[in-house]
Short mmCIF file of C-alpha atoms in Angstrom, two decimals:
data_model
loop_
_atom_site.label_atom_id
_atom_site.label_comp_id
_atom_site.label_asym_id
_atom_site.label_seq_id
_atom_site.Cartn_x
_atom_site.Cartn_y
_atom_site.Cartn_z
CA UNK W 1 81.02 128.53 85.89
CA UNK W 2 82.17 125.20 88.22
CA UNK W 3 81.83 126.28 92.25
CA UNK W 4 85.23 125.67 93.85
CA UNK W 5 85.16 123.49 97.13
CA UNK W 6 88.03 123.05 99.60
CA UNK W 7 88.54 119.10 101.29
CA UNK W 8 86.65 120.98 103.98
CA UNK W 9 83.74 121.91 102.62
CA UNK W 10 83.70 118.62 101.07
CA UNK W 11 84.49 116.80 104.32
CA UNK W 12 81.34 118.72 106.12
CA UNK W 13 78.74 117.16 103.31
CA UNK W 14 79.30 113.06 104.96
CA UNK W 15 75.60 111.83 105.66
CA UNK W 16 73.29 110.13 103.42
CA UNK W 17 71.15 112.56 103.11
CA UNK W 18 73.60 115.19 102.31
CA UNK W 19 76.65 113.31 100.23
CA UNK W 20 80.01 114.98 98.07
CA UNK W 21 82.56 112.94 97.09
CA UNK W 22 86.13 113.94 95.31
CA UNK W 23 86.95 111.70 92.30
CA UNK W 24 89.48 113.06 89.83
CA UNK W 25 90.03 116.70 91.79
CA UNK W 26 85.82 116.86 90.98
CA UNK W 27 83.71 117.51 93.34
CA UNK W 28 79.73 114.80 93.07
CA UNK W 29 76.57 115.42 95.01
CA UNK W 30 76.04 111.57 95.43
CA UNK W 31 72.75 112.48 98.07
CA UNK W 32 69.73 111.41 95.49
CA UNK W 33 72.07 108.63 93.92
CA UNK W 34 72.98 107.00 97.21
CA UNK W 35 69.55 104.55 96.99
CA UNK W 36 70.02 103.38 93.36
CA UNK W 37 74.09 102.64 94.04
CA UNK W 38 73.93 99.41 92.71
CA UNK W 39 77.14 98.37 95.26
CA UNK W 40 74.85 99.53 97.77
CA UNK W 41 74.63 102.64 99.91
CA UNK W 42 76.95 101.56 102.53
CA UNK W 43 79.90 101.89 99.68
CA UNK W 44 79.38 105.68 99.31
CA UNK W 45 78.68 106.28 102.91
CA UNK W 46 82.19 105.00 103.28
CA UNK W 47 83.66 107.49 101.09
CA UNK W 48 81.38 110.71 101.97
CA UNK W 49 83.24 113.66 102.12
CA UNK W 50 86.18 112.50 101.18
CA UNK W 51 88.36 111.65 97.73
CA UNK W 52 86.88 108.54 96.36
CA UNK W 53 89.16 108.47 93.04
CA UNK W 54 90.84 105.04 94.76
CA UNK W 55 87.81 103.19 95.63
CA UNK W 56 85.95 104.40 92.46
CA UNK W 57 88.98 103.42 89.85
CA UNK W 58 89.44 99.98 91.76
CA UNK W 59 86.03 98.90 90.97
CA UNK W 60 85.96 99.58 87.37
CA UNK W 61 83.39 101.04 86.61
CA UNK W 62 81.43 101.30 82.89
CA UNK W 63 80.78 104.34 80.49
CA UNK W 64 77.10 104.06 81.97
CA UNK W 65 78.20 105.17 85.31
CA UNK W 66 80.77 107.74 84.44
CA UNK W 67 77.87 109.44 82.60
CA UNK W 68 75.95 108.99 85.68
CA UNK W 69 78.64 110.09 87.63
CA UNK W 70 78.71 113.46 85.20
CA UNK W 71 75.55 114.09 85.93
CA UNK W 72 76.00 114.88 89.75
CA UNK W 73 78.93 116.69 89.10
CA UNK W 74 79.12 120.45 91.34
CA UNK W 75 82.16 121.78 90.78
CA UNK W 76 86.31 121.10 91.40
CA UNK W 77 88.40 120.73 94.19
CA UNK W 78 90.61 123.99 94.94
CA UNK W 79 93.68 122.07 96.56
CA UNK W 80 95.89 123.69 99.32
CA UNK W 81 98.82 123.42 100.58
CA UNK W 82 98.34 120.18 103.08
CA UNK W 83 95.81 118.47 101.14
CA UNK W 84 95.95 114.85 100.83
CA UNK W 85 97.84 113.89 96.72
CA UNK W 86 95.38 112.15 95.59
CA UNK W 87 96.43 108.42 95.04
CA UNK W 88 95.68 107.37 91.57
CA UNK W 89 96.58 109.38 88.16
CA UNK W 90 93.97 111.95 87.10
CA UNK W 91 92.49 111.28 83.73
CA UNK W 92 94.83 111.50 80.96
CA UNK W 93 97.85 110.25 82.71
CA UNK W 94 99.46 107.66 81.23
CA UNK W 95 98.99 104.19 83.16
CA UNK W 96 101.54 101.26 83.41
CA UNK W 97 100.68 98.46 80.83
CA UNK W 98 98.47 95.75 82.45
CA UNK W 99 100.23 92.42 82.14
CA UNK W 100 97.84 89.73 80.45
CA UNK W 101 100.32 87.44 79.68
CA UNK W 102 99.40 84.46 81.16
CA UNK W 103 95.27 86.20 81.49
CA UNK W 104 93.85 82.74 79.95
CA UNK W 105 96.36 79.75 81.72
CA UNK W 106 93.11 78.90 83.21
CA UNK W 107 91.04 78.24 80.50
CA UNK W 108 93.72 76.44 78.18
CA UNK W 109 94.72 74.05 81.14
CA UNK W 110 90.57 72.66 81.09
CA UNK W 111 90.24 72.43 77.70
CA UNK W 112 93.78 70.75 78.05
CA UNK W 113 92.24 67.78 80.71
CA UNK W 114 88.66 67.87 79.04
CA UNK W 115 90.58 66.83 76.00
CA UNK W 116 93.02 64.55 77.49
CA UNK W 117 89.66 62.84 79.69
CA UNK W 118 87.92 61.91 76.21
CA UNK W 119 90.92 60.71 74.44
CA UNK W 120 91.61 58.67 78.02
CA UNK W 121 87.69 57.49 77.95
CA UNK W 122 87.65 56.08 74.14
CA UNK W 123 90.98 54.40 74.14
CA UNK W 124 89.52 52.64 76.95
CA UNK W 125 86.55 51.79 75.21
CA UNK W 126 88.58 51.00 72.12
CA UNK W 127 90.37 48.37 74.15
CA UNK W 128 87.39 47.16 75.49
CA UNK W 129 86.19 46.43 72.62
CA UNK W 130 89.82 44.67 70.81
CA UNK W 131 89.85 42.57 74.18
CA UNK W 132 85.94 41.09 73.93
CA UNK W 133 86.94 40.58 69.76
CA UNK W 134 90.22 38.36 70.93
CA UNK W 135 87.94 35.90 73.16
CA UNK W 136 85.14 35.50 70.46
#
């Protein structure tokens, strides 16, 4: 059976050495993971002891670290009346649709002057060449 921790008890485990964080009403023991954070340690330490769910979903992060992330789990947050809402949708929710419609502008608009720089460089040459022919 899951332990059940309040924001409190969560809120009193904020040093390196001695690290919960709150993502998805779940309650991590980050401590032994806090050296091997690829972002670096100072990113936890900013979150210790508090609900990470915002700063962990912003990052998006891979299926390797979610099983990581599974790994130090200790149990669930018991909410209470006061307690912060947390401030992204819990798992399952349904999330607006990204919008990708204009995701690859960028890449079409340099193949767009790459293309238009050749055809520019051999019609130059090709007149280069027609002018040189008229004077022989």
């Amino acid at each position: 059976m899951s332990a059940e921790f309040t924001y409190q008890d969560v809120a009193e485990h904020n040093t390196k050495k001695d690290l919960y964080l709150v993502i998805h009403d779940v309650v991590y023991d980050s401590s032994k993971f806090v050296d091997e954070h690829p972002g670096g340690e100072e990113v936890l330490l900013d979150v210790a002891g508090q609900d990470a769910t915002e700063a962990f979903e912003d990052v998006g992060h891979s299926d390797e670290a979610r099983e990581t992330l599974a790994a130090l789990k200790v149990g669930t947050l018991k909410r209470k009346a006061g307690d912060p809402k947390p401030k992204t949708p819990l798992p399952g929710a349904v999330a607006p649709a990204a919008n990708t419609q204009g995701a690859g502008l960028g890449v079409g608009l340099y193949a767009v002057v790459l293309i238009g720089g050749l055809v520019a460089f051999y019609a130059y040459q090709y007149l280069q060449q027609q002018q040189a022919a008229q004077k022989a």
